[in-house]
Tab-separated table of C-alpha atoms in Angstrom:
chain	number	residue	atom	x	y	z
W	1	MET	CA	-1.126	-138.191	139.483
W	2	GLU	CA	1.732	-140.219	137.994
W	3	THR	CA	0.004	-143.453	138.997
W	4	LEU	CA	-3.173	-142.586	137.079
W	5	PRO	CA	-3.755	-144.402	133.775
W	6	THR	CA	-3.462	-142.300	130.621
W	7	GLU	CA	-7.171	-142.863	129.890
W	8	VAL	CA	-8.180	-141.282	133.206
W	9	ILE	CA	-5.966	-138.239	132.635
W	10	THR	CA	-7.463	-137.881	129.147
W	11	GLN	CA	-10.961	-137.823	130.609
W	12	ILE	CA	-9.879	-135.111	133.042
W	13	LEU	CA	-8.326	-133.042	130.248
W	14	GLU	CA	-11.602	-133.083	128.309
W	15	TYR	CA	-12.920	-130.488	130.768
W	16	LEU	CA	-10.043	-128.080	130.062
W	17	PRO	CA	-9.734	-125.506	127.245
W	18	PHE	CA	-7.107	-125.897	124.531
W	19	ASP	CA	-4.492	-123.577	126.095
W	20	ASP	CA	-4.563	-125.419	129.423
W	21	ARG	CA	-4.179	-128.789	127.714
W	22	ARG	CA	-1.143	-127.491	125.848
W	23	GLU	CA	0.434	-126.380	129.112
W	24	LEU	CA	-0.195	-129.711	130.808
W	25	ALA	CA	1.304	-131.557	127.841
W	26	ARG	CA	4.677	-130.131	128.916
W	27	VAL	CA	4.589	-131.735	132.374
W	28	ASN	CA	5.933	-135.148	131.371
W	29	LYS	CA	5.487	-137.916	128.788
W	30	LEU	CA	2.404	-139.275	130.516
W	31	PHE	CA	0.599	-135.952	130.259
W	32	TYR	CA	1.916	-135.381	126.737
W	33	HIS	CA	0.389	-138.626	125.456
W	34	ALA	CA	-2.862	-137.976	127.339
W	35	ALA	CA	-3.155	-134.473	125.836
W	36	SER	CA	-2.419	-135.874	122.350
W	37	HIS	CA	-5.304	-138.328	122.420
W	38	PRO	CA	-7.245	-138.534	119.107
W	39	VAL	CA	-10.383	-137.278	120.860
W	40	PHE	CA	-8.650	-133.874	121.125
W	41	LEU	CA	-6.841	-133.936	117.783
W	42	ARG	CA	-10.145	-134.355	115.932
W	43	LYS	CA	-11.443	-131.117	117.457
W	44	GLU	CA	-8.362	-128.951	116.822
W	45	PHE	CA	-8.041	-127.310	113.400
W	46	PHE	CA	-5.009	-125.819	111.721
W	47	ASN	CA	-6.357	-122.843	109.801
W	48	TYR	CA	-4.696	-121.332	106.712
W	49	ASP	CA	-6.067	-117.823	106.190
W	50	PRO	CA	-3.469	-115.695	104.372
W	51	TYR	CA	-3.179	-112.039	105.216
W	52	ARG	CA	-2.172	-111.362	101.622
W	53	ASP	CA	-2.106	-113.376	98.407
W	54	ASN	CA	1.393	-114.797	98.824
W	55	LEU	CA	2.648	-118.261	97.931
W	56	ASN	CA	5.258	-118.012	100.692
W	57	ASP	CA	2.455	-118.007	103.260
W	58	LEU	CA	1.247	-121.366	102.003
W	59	ASN	CA	4.793	-122.762	101.989
W	60	ASP	CA	5.321	-121.628	105.587
W	61	PHE	CA	2.042	-123.230	106.586
W	62	LYS	CA	3.002	-126.439	104.819
W	63	ASN	CA	6.452	-126.555	106.433
W	64	MET	CA	4.931	-126.026	109.856
W	65	LEU	CA	2.659	-129.030	109.346
W	66	LEU	CA	5.499	-131.188	108.025
W	67	LYS	CA	7.499	-130.527	111.200
W	68	SER	CA	4.530	-131.321	113.408
W	69	ARG	CA	4.613	-134.680	115.191
W	70	ARG	CA	0.833	-134.977	115.125
W	71	LYS	CA	-0.471	-138.207	113.677
W	72	LEU	CA	-3.881	-136.709	112.848
W	73	LEU	CA	-4.491	-133.367	111.140
W	74	CYS	CA	-7.655	-131.335	110.677
W	75	LEU	CA	-7.006	-128.590	108.136
W	76	SER	CA	-9.010	-125.539	107.106
W	77	PHE	CA	-8.106	-123.367	104.096
W	78	VAL	CA	-9.595	-119.927	103.475
W	79	HIS	CA	-9.336	-118.474	99.960
W	80	LEU	CA	-6.819	-121.031	98.714
W	81	THR	CA	-5.833	-119.758	95.258
W	82	TYR	CA	-2.643	-121.696	94.604
W	83	ILE	CA	-4.389	-124.891	93.646
W	84	ARG	CA	-1.459	-125.991	91.459
W	85	ASP	CA	0.734	-126.393	94.517
W	86	LEU	CA	-0.912	-129.559	95.760
W	87	THR	CA	2.137	-131.145	97.381
W	88	ILE	CA	0.662	-130.276	100.750
W	89	PHE	CA	-1.722	-133.204	100.247
W	90	THR	CA	0.967	-135.438	98.778
W	91	ASN	CA	3.252	-135.048	101.783
W	92	LEU	CA	0.616	-135.045	104.494
W	93	GLY	CA	-2.156	-137.112	102.957
W	94	ASN	CA	-2.265	-140.088	105.310
W	95	ARG	CA	-2.343	-137.811	108.361
W	96	ILE	CA	-5.247	-135.654	107.159
W	97	ILE	CA	-8.611	-136.728	108.557
W	98	SER	CA	-10.587	-133.508	107.960
W	99	LEU	CA	-10.462	-130.894	105.194
W	100	CYS	CA	-12.417	-127.660	105.015
W	101	PHE	CA	-12.202	-125.230	102.085
W	102	ILE	CA	-13.765	-121.778	102.466
W	103	ASP	CA	-14.092	-119.224	99.644
W	104	LEU	CA	-12.555	-121.531	97.077
W	105	ASP	CA	-12.491	-119.982	93.610
W	106	LEU	CA	-12.344	-123.234	91.688
W	107	LEU	CA	-12.801	-126.913	92.481
W	108	ASN	CA	-11.433	-128.814	89.484
W	109	ASP	CA	-10.178	-132.291	88.577
W	110	SER	CA	-6.583	-131.675	89.667
W	111	PHE	CA	-7.681	-130.419	93.033
W	112	LEU	CA	-10.032	-133.320	93.714
W	113	ASP	CA	-7.582	-135.895	92.313
W	114	ALA	CA	-4.861	-134.713	94.698
W	115	ILE	CA	-7.199	-135.273	97.630
W	116	THR	CA	-8.512	-138.676	96.545
W	117	GLN	CA	-5.060	-140.027	95.616
W	118	CYS	CA	-3.307	-138.930	98.803
W	119	CYS	CA	-5.832	-138.559	101.626
W	120	SER	CA	-6.805	-142.196	102.113
W	121	ASN	CA	-7.669	-141.581	105.785
W	122	LEU	CA	-9.897	-138.568	105.111
W	123	GLU	CA	-13.101	-138.752	107.139
W	124	LYS	CA	-14.667	-135.308	106.637
W	125	LEU	CA	-14.800	-132.940	103.634
W	126	GLU	CA	-16.362	-129.457	103.811
W	127	LEU	CA	-16.814	-127.126	100.831
W	128	ILE	CA	-18.052	-123.663	101.826
W	129	HIS	CA	-18.603	-120.810	99.342
W	130	VAL	CA	-17.175	-122.417	96.212
W	131	SER	CA	-17.550	-120.166	93.161
W	132	ARG	CA	-16.966	-122.725	90.400
W	133	VAL	CA	-17.001	-126.520	90.175
W	134	VAL	CA	-15.471	-127.990	87.000
W	135	LEU	CA	-15.291	-131.785	87.232
W	136	THR	CA	-15.184	-134.719	84.851
W	137	ASP	CA	-15.769	-138.388	85.578
W	138	ASN	CA	-12.251	-139.808	85.376
W	139	GLY	CA	-12.802	-142.878	87.514
W	140	ARG	CA	-11.489	-141.576	90.836
W	141	LYS	CA	-10.846	-144.137	93.522
W	142	PRO	CA	-13.341	-143.696	96.374
W	143	ILE	CA	-12.198	-142.778	99.878
W	144	LEU	CA	-13.599	-145.562	102.025
W	145	LYS	CA	-13.178	-143.691	105.311
W	146	LEU	CA	-14.902	-140.543	104.048
W	147	CYS	CA	-18.175	-140.500	105.977
W	148	SER	CA	-19.070	-136.784	106.191
W	149	ILE	CA	-19.622	-134.261	103.365
W	150	THR	CA	-20.791	-130.658	103.722
W	151	LEU	CA	-21.753	-128.484	100.746
W	152	ASP	CA	-22.518	-124.913	101.797
W	153	THR	CA	-23.191	-122.267	99.123
W	154	VAL	CA	-21.602	-124.300	96.346
W	155	ARG	CA	-22.566	-123.642	92.725
W	156	ILE	CA	-23.272	-127.204	91.721
W	157	ASN	CA	-25.562	-129.321	89.548
W	158	ASP	CA	-26.795	-132.912	89.618
W	159	ARG	CA	-23.870	-134.358	87.670
W	160	LYS	CA	-21.194	-132.698	89.806
W	161	PHE	CA	-23.037	-133.651	92.980
W	162	ASN	CA	-23.066	-137.277	91.811
W	163	LEU	CA	-19.292	-137.181	91.191
W	164	ILE	CA	-18.591	-135.826	94.662
W	165	LEU	CA	-20.819	-138.386	96.365
W	166	LYS	CA	-19.103	-141.196	94.459
W	167	LEU	CA	-16.044	-140.430	96.569
W	168	ALA	CA	-17.879	-141.512	99.728
W	169	PRO	CA	-19.559	-144.919	99.343
W	170	ASN	CA	-19.786	-145.158	103.148
W	171	LEU	CA	-21.320	-141.726	103.723
W	172	LYS	CA	-23.028	-141.247	107.092
W	173	ASP	CA	-23.353	-137.455	107.455
W	174	LEU	CA	-24.612	-135.161	104.682
W	175	SER	CA	-25.182	-131.380	104.798
W	176	VAL	CA	-26.544	-129.446	101.804
W	177	LEU	CA	-26.986	-125.736	102.558
W	178	ASP	CA	-27.856	-122.859	100.201
W	179	CYS	CA	-26.911	-124.737	97.046
W	180	GLY	CA	-29.878	-123.612	94.928
W	181	LEU	CA	-31.922	-126.796	95.021
W	182	ILE	CA	-34.822	-127.085	92.568
W	183	GLY	CA	-37.940	-128.742	93.933
W	184	LYS	CA	-40.689	-127.857	91.480
W	185	ARG	CA	-41.700	-130.996	89.626
W	186	GLU	CA	-42.674	-129.057	86.522
W	187	VAL	CA	-39.183	-127.519	86.390
W	188	ILE	CA	-37.456	-130.856	86.866
W	189	ALA	CA	-39.633	-132.324	84.121
W	190	MET	CA	-38.132	-129.819	81.666
W	191	PHE	CA	-34.695	-131.358	82.194
W	192	TYR	CA	-35.802	-134.974	82.704
W	193	PRO	CA	-38.740	-135.330	80.279
W	194	HIS	CA	-38.279	-139.118	80.070
W	195	ASP	CA	-39.122	-139.425	83.756
W	196	SER	CA	-42.604	-137.975	83.968
W	197	ASN	CA	-43.712	-140.484	86.614
W	198	TYR	CA	-40.606	-140.143	88.775
W	199	ILE	CA	-40.382	-143.846	89.482
W	200	ASP	CA	-37.106	-144.733	87.747
W	201	CYS	CA	-34.305	-145.205	90.283
W	202	SER	CA	-31.291	-145.880	88.041
W	203	PHE	CA	-28.109	-144.118	89.148
W	204	THR	CA	-27.742	-142.108	85.929
W	205	LYS	CA	-31.296	-140.834	86.048
W	206	TYR	CA	-30.400	-137.424	87.463
W	207	ASN	CA	-27.285	-136.234	85.675
W	208	SER	CA	-28.143	-132.737	84.500
W	209	ASN	CA	-25.452	-130.128	83.870
W	210	THR	CA	-28.010	-127.378	84.432
W	211	ILE	CA	-29.970	-127.892	87.660
W	212	PHE	CA	-29.480	-129.290	91.148
W	213	SER	CA	-32.678	-131.180	91.901
W	214	GLU	CA	-34.224	-132.386	95.138
W	215	ASP	CA	-35.127	-135.660	93.437
W	216	ASN	CA	-31.454	-136.417	92.882
W	217	ILE	CA	-30.675	-136.058	96.596
W	218	VAL	CA	-33.688	-138.207	97.476
W	219	HIS	CA	-32.380	-140.900	95.155
W	220	HIS	CA	-29.013	-140.972	96.931
W	221	LEU	CA	-30.527	-140.874	100.412
W	222	ASN	CA	-32.747	-143.842	99.630
W	223	ASN	CA	-29.720	-145.837	98.512
W	224	PHE	CA	-27.404	-145.137	101.434
W	225	VAL	CA	-26.802	-148.205	103.577
W	226	ARG	CA	-26.691	-146.050	106.689
W	227	LEU	CA	-27.246	-142.364	107.373
W	228	ASN	CA	-26.631	-140.883	110.816
W	229	SER	CA	-26.995	-137.166	110.121
W	230	LEU	CA	-28.895	-135.061	107.572
W	231	GLU	CA	-28.837	-131.249	107.365
W	232	LEU	CA	-30.910	-129.236	104.867
W	233	ASN	CA	-31.917	-125.596	104.853
W	234	ASP	CA	-33.687	-125.626	101.515
W	235	GLY	CA	-35.484	-128.408	99.741
W	236	SER	CA	-36.928	-129.600	103.044
W	237	SER	CA	-39.547	-131.687	101.240
W	238	ILE	CA	-36.683	-134.115	100.664
W	239	PHE	CA	-37.264	-135.262	104.216
W	240	LEU	CA	-40.756	-136.477	103.356
W	241	GLN	CA	-39.519	-138.629	100.491
W	242	ILE	CA	-36.876	-140.676	102.311
W	243	GLN	CA	-37.733	-144.366	102.553
W	244	PRO	CA	-38.344	-145.953	105.987
W	245	ILE	CA	-34.898	-147.581	105.911
W	246	GLN	CA	-33.547	-144.216	107.058
W	247	LEU	CA	-35.502	-144.160	110.310
W	248	GLU	CA	-32.289	-144.617	112.335
W	249	ILE	CA	-31.080	-141.076	111.585
W	250	LYS	CA	-29.747	-139.660	114.849
W	251	SER	CA	-29.199	-136.035	113.817
W	252	LEU	CA	-31.570	-133.967	111.680
W	253	SER	CA	-31.565	-130.281	110.744
W	254	LEU	CA	-34.338	-128.631	108.689
W	255	ASN	CA	-35.300	-125.067	107.812
W	256	LEU	CA	-38.964	-124.690	106.856
W	257	ASP	CA	-38.779	-120.968	106.109
W	258	ARG	CA	-38.669	-121.619	102.363
W	259	SER	CA	-41.307	-124.315	102.381
W	260	THR	CA	-43.727	-122.368	100.197
W	261	ASN	CA	-41.163	-122.458	97.422
W	262	ASN	CA	-40.551	-126.183	97.698
W	263	ASP	CA	-43.979	-127.854	97.685
W	264	PHE	CA	-43.837	-128.314	101.439
W	265	SER	CA	-47.338	-127.275	102.392
W	266	ASP	CA	-48.392	-130.667	103.751
W	267	TYR	CA	-47.489	-130.132	107.399
W	268	GLU	CA	-49.682	-133.025	108.449
W	269	LYS	CA	-47.429	-135.344	106.518
W	270	LEU	CA	-44.394	-133.822	108.221
W	271	ASN	CA	-46.097	-134.440	111.543
W	272	SER	CA	-46.583	-138.086	110.666
W	273	VAL	CA	-43.093	-138.642	109.253
W	274	LEU	CA	-41.169	-136.817	111.979
W	275	GLY	CA	-42.947	-138.807	114.659
W	276	GLN	CA	-41.371	-142.007	113.307
W	277	TYR	CA	-37.801	-140.827	113.878
W	278	VAL	CA	-37.664	-142.177	117.403
W	279	PHE	CA	-33.866	-142.659	117.297
W	280	LEU	CA	-33.178	-138.943	116.927
W	281	GLU	CA	-30.711	-137.592	119.476
W	282	ARG	CA	-30.116	-134.188	117.898
W	283	LEU	CA	-32.864	-132.156	116.211
W	284	GLU	CA	-32.732	-128.663	114.746
W	285	ILE	CA	-35.837	-127.212	113.082
W	286	HIS	CA	-36.398	-123.593	112.167
W	287	PHE	CA	-39.823	-122.038	111.466
W	288	LEU	CA	-41.783	-125.004	112.745
W	289	PRO	CA	-45.491	-124.046	112.962
W	290	VAL	CA	-46.472	-123.652	116.608
W	291	ARG	CA	-49.344	-126.119	116.224
W	292	MET	CA	-46.791	-128.861	115.426
W	293	LEU	CA	-44.673	-128.456	118.551
W	294	SER	CA	-46.342	-131.417	120.224
W	295	ILE	CA	-44.753	-133.924	117.844
W	296	VAL	CA	-41.262	-132.876	118.953
W	297	SER	CA	-41.911	-133.710	122.599
W	298	LYS	CA	-42.704	-137.297	121.570
W	299	LEU	CA	-39.124	-137.883	120.422
W	300	TYR	CA	-38.064	-139.207	123.810
W	301	ASN	CA	-34.412	-139.917	122.930
W	302	LEU	CA	-33.536	-136.294	122.173
W	303	ARG	CA	-30.348	-135.019	123.793
W	304	HIS	CA	-29.979	-131.763	121.883
W	305	LEU	CA	-32.868	-129.633	120.616
W	306	THR	CA	-32.731	-126.379	118.660
W	307	LEU	CA	-36.178	-125.102	117.765
W	308	THR	CA	-37.592	-121.845	116.422
W	309	TYR	CA	-41.331	-121.732	115.893
W	310	SER	CA	-43.632	-119.610	113.752
W	311	ALA	CA	-47.081	-118.430	114.822
W	312	ASN	CA	-49.977	-116.649	113.127
W	313	ASP	CA	-51.188	-113.800	115.302
W	314	SER	CA	-54.764	-114.367	114.133
W	315	ASP	CA	-54.733	-117.633	116.122
W	316	TYR	CA	-53.335	-116.059	119.273
W	317	LEU	CA	-55.252	-118.156	121.801
W	318	ASP	CA	-54.502	-121.432	120.029
W	319	SER	CA	-50.845	-120.470	119.703
W	320	CYS	CA	-50.662	-119.842	123.445
W	321	LYS	CA	-52.246	-123.231	124.115
W	322	TYR	CA	-49.815	-125.103	121.865
W	323	LEU	CA	-46.859	-123.214	123.294
W	324	LYS	CA	-47.730	-123.855	126.924
W	325	SER	CA	-48.433	-127.524	126.280
W	326	PHE	CA	-45.066	-127.997	124.595
W	327	VAL	CA	-43.088	-126.328	127.384
W	328	GLU	CA	-44.790	-128.539	129.956
W	329	SER	CA	-44.196	-131.674	127.861
W	330	LEU	CA	-40.426	-131.151	127.941
W	331	LYS	CA	-40.459	-133.050	131.225
W	332	ASN	CA	-40.898	-136.211	129.135
W	333	LEU	CA	-37.529	-135.707	127.424
W	334	LYS	CA	-35.491	-137.500	130.082
W	335	TYR	CA	-32.195	-137.235	128.190
W	336	ILE	CA	-32.378	-133.596	127.074
W	337	ARG	CA	-29.189	-131.684	127.863
W	338	THR	CA	-29.046	-128.718	125.485
W	339	LEU	CA	-32.079	-126.641	124.527
W	340	SER	CA	-32.478	-123.613	122.270
W	341	PHE	CA	-36.106	-122.511	121.954
W	342	TYR	CA	-37.593	-119.191	120.842
W	343	ARG	CA	-39.927	-117.652	118.270
W	344	ALA	CA	-38.513	-117.179	114.789
W	345	PHE	CA	-38.228	-113.594	113.627
W	346	ASP	CA	-41.263	-112.647	111.544
W	347	LEU	CA	-41.790	-109.226	109.944
W	348	ILE	CA	-45.512	-109.874	109.396
W	349	ASN	CA	-46.643	-111.522	112.638
W	350	GLN	CA	-45.021	-109.546	115.453
W	351	LEU	CA	-47.586	-109.879	118.228
W	352	GLU	CA	-45.801	-111.022	121.384
W	353	LEU	CA	-46.678	-114.447	122.724
W	354	PRO	CA	-46.272	-115.192	126.445
W	355	VAL	CA	-43.161	-116.904	127.768
W	356	TYR	CA	-44.071	-119.975	129.792
W	357	PRO	CA	-41.836	-121.307	132.588
W	358	PHE	CA	-39.891	-124.532	132.213
W	359	LEU	CA	-40.570	-127.089	134.897
W	360	GLU	CA	-37.971	-127.507	137.606
W	361	CYS	CA	-37.068	-131.046	136.472
W	362	THR	CA	-36.296	-129.769	132.962
W	363	LEU	CA	-34.073	-126.958	134.218
W	364	LYS	CA	-32.080	-129.309	136.450
W	365	SER	CA	-31.236	-131.635	133.545
W	366	LEU	CA	-29.966	-128.926	131.178
W	367	THR	CA	-26.339	-128.001	130.637
W	368	SER	CA	-27.091	-125.454	127.894
W	369	LEU	CA	-30.087	-123.123	127.460
W	370	ASP	CA	-30.861	-120.436	124.877
W	371	CYS	CA	-34.308	-118.835	125.212
W	372	PRO	CA	-36.298	-115.875	126.546
W	373	LEU	CA	-36.980	-116.141	130.282
W	374	ASP	CA	-40.347	-116.114	131.970
W	375	SER	CA	-41.171	-113.714	134.793
W	376	ASN	CA	-40.527	-116.392	137.445
W	377	LEU	CA	-36.873	-116.646	136.383
W	378	GLY	CA	-36.742	-120.280	137.462
W	379	VAL	CA	-33.530	-120.884	135.533
W	380	LEU	CA	-31.655	-118.614	137.947
W	381	LYS	CA	-32.725	-120.853	140.831
W	382	PHE	CA	-32.696	-124.359	139.352
W	383	GLY	CA	-30.268	-124.206	136.419
W	384	LYS	CA	-27.192	-124.872	138.531
W	385	ASN	CA	-25.792	-127.442	136.085
W	386	LEU	CA	-25.735	-124.940	133.212
W	387	THR	CA	-22.432	-124.318	131.458
W	388	ASN	CA	-23.965	-122.299	128.588
W	389	LEU	CA	-26.718	-119.703	128.963
W	390	ARG	CA	-28.182	-117.146	126.576
W	391	ILE	CA	-31.000	-114.913	127.810
W	392	ARG	CA	-32.782	-113.386	124.827
W	393	ASN	CA	-34.976	-110.960	126.772
W	394	GLY	CA	-32.538	-109.454	129.247
W	395	SER	CA	-34.756	-106.387	129.576
W	396	ILE	CA	-36.873	-108.244	132.164
W	397	LEU	CA	-33.904	-108.641	134.516
W	398	LYS	CA	-33.559	-106.489	137.612
W	399	VAL	CA	-30.348	-105.856	139.520
W	400	GLU	CA	-31.269	-108.471	142.120
W	401	ASP	CA	-31.862	-110.990	139.319
W	402	LEU	CA	-28.359	-110.442	137.989
W	403	GLN	CA	-27.032	-110.823	141.528
W	404	LEU	CA	-28.816	-114.181	141.739
W	405	LEU	CA	-27.430	-115.277	138.359
W	406	PHE	CA	-23.806	-114.581	139.275
W	407	ARG	CA	-24.253	-116.098	142.725
W	408	ASN	CA	-25.994	-119.352	141.698
W	409	LEU	CA	-24.842	-120.388	138.214
W	410	THR	CA	-21.200	-120.912	139.106
W	411	TYR	CA	-20.534	-123.563	136.427
W	412	LEU	CA	-21.185	-121.175	133.546
W	413	LYS	CA	-18.562	-121.128	130.803
W	414	HIS	CA	-20.481	-119.099	128.229
W	415	LEU	CA	-22.933	-116.336	129.098
W	416	CYS	CA	-24.831	-114.070	126.709
W	417	ILE	CA	-27.546	-111.577	127.707
W	418	ASN	CA	-29.473	-109.691	125.039
W	419	ASP	CA	-30.759	-106.177	125.796
W	420	CYS	CA	-29.423	-105.989	129.334
W	421	SER	CA	-30.699	-102.449	129.826
W	422	VAL	CA	-30.602	-102.489	133.631
W	423	LEU	CA	-26.820	-102.515	133.680
W	424	ASN	CA	-24.832	-99.349	134.260
W	425	ASP	CA	-21.430	-98.860	135.825
W	426	GLU	CA	-22.740	-98.655	139.364
W	427	THR	CA	-24.732	-101.892	139.192
W	428	PHE	CA	-22.106	-103.804	137.203
W	429	ILE	CA	-19.354	-103.108	139.738
W	430	LYS	CA	-21.503	-104.616	142.508
W	431	LEU	CA	-22.148	-107.868	140.640
W	432	PRO	CA	-20.228	-110.911	141.972
W	433	ILE	CA	-18.877	-111.736	138.523
W	434	SER	CA	-15.753	-113.262	140.077
W	435	ASN	CA	-17.945	-116.201	141.188
W	436	LEU	CA	-17.960	-117.473	137.596
W	437	LYS	CA	-14.444	-118.883	137.727
W	438	GLU	CA	-15.012	-121.111	134.665
W	439	LEU	CA	-16.331	-118.295	132.450
W	440	ILE	CA	-14.757	-118.333	128.972
W	441	THR	CA	-17.048	-115.987	126.997
W	442	LEU	CA	-19.169	-113.068	128.167
W	443	ASN	CA	-21.490	-111.194	125.791
W	444	LEU	CA	-23.731	-108.271	126.795
W	445	LEU	CA	-25.740	-107.226	123.705
W	446	PRO	CA	-26.192	-104.317	124.301
W	447	SER	CA	-25.581	-103.035	127.803
W	448	ASN	CA	-25.411	-99.585	129.320
W	449	ILE	CA	-21.947	-99.661	130.841
W	450	SER	CA	-18.751	-97.787	130.073
W	451	HIS	CA	-15.194	-98.950	129.534
W	452	ARG	CA	-14.480	-98.243	133.227
W	453	CYS	CA	-16.087	-101.557	134.143
W	454	LEU	CA	-13.395	-103.548	132.364
W	455	ARG	CA	-11.085	-103.348	135.348
W	456	HIS	CA	-13.634	-105.276	137.416
W	457	ILE	CA	-13.668	-108.277	135.065
W	458	LYS	CA	-10.884	-110.472	136.417
W	459	ASN	CA	-12.124	-113.961	135.572
W	460	PRO	CA	-8.965	-116.019	134.977
W	461	ARG	CA	-10.307	-118.180	132.120
W	462	LEU	CA	-12.126	-115.460	130.198
W	463	LYS	CA	-11.148	-115.546	126.512
W	464	VAL	CA	-13.919	-113.603	124.738
W	465	LEU	CA	-15.538	-110.403	125.973
W	466	SER	CA	-18.161	-108.635	123.848
W	467	LEU	CA	-19.800	-105.418	125.082
W	468	ILE	CA	-22.032	-103.843	122.443
W	469	GLU	CA	-22.686	-100.073	122.600
W	470	THR	CA	-20.174	-99.591	125.386
W	471	GLN	CA	-20.107	-95.977	126.589
W	472	LEU	CA	-16.976	-93.845	126.828
W	473	GLU	CA	-18.215	-92.286	130.048
W	474	PRO	CA	-20.394	-93.620	132.888
W	475	CYS	CA	-24.084	-93.160	132.375
W	476	SER	CA	-27.295	-93.805	134.244
W	477	ILE	CA	-29.744	-96.623	133.563
W	478	ARG	CA	-31.278	-96.220	130.160
W	479	GLN	CA	-34.837	-94.966	130.206
W	480	ASN	CA	-37.336	-97.148	128.323
């Protein structure tokens, strides 16, 4: 091993979990440098989440980072209240490449100035659950390396959004989630009466202190030189207004559940626009009408697909036709590796649609699958490359099916089975669970086993075990 180049050892370490990499880093200098490669450092976060509201906790966290020999730091702060103590950014600024703030009470000028003045190498900024944003335009110097911004449940308006985006002139990845976007043109017209035709594209056009408008985001998107990733869960009509220059987007996430509130009734236009995004490698769409599934299978470059579909029970036969056709068309996605596909939860339309089997060629190409299984259970026979599997209708499984799963899918690292009602203590003990030597997480939601089965779970790499409705005493198979 000592004769191997550092790059080769790094590639080997990519297959190991964090704890194992830390152990190997102690072997010698060669392994230490391989385990400290930036590809790993960018995925490992230092998380500050104080048990109590104590300034000493923050000081201890800061001192720990100062003593660290890491050249790159990804930091996450939960409920950071001591915003006046900003020396953590002053002393560590050039080493910080990612910052995430969760449950922040106040984002103000001092806070943002400390970041922009010190963190010149910052690449990613995430703001999640921010109660107040109080910012003024004081001519902050932009962060040229900042290419990713996430705003999730942030109370913000057009003017404050503009100030934040000014920090990232080279933005490539943008996520706007649950930020109260306004999409009604008649509402926007109340705050921008001078722009009744919505054709003015000057930068100061949308600068309201009152609303956060879809039109403002569209303006910015149409002026970005390059955009790789876009994530929206409200204001999805924004997607229809982006100019063709953005057709090289490689990652897209949309939620159409709120479309009726955002003038997004023209699904035919969505069909036409989405079909042009031939460079997409990652696509996530929730509540896509079942009749539009066919357009997704034409995006031949997809590597990762997360899709929940909606169906009207009054069109049962048509829904079945569209669904079956889509499942069969997945064979055309030659590069697909991860797939999550199931019907979106709907309180109104609850009629069950059939589950159609994936073709053998599709199952063989997948490394991750999250879906209900068909009665043929082909995934248990042909999904031998799977490392992640979630079965959403575990009630169809028999004991022999579970035996087949644990015997065949030996590369699994993460396994989740919903409603695994066939399991009791007697059947669980007989399962060859020890075959899954790479298993890291196991979730049975719920099962019918007792705590006595725990002694039979001896997988060496298992880190997370979740058994919902675990019994205190052994019990028989639950009667349906």
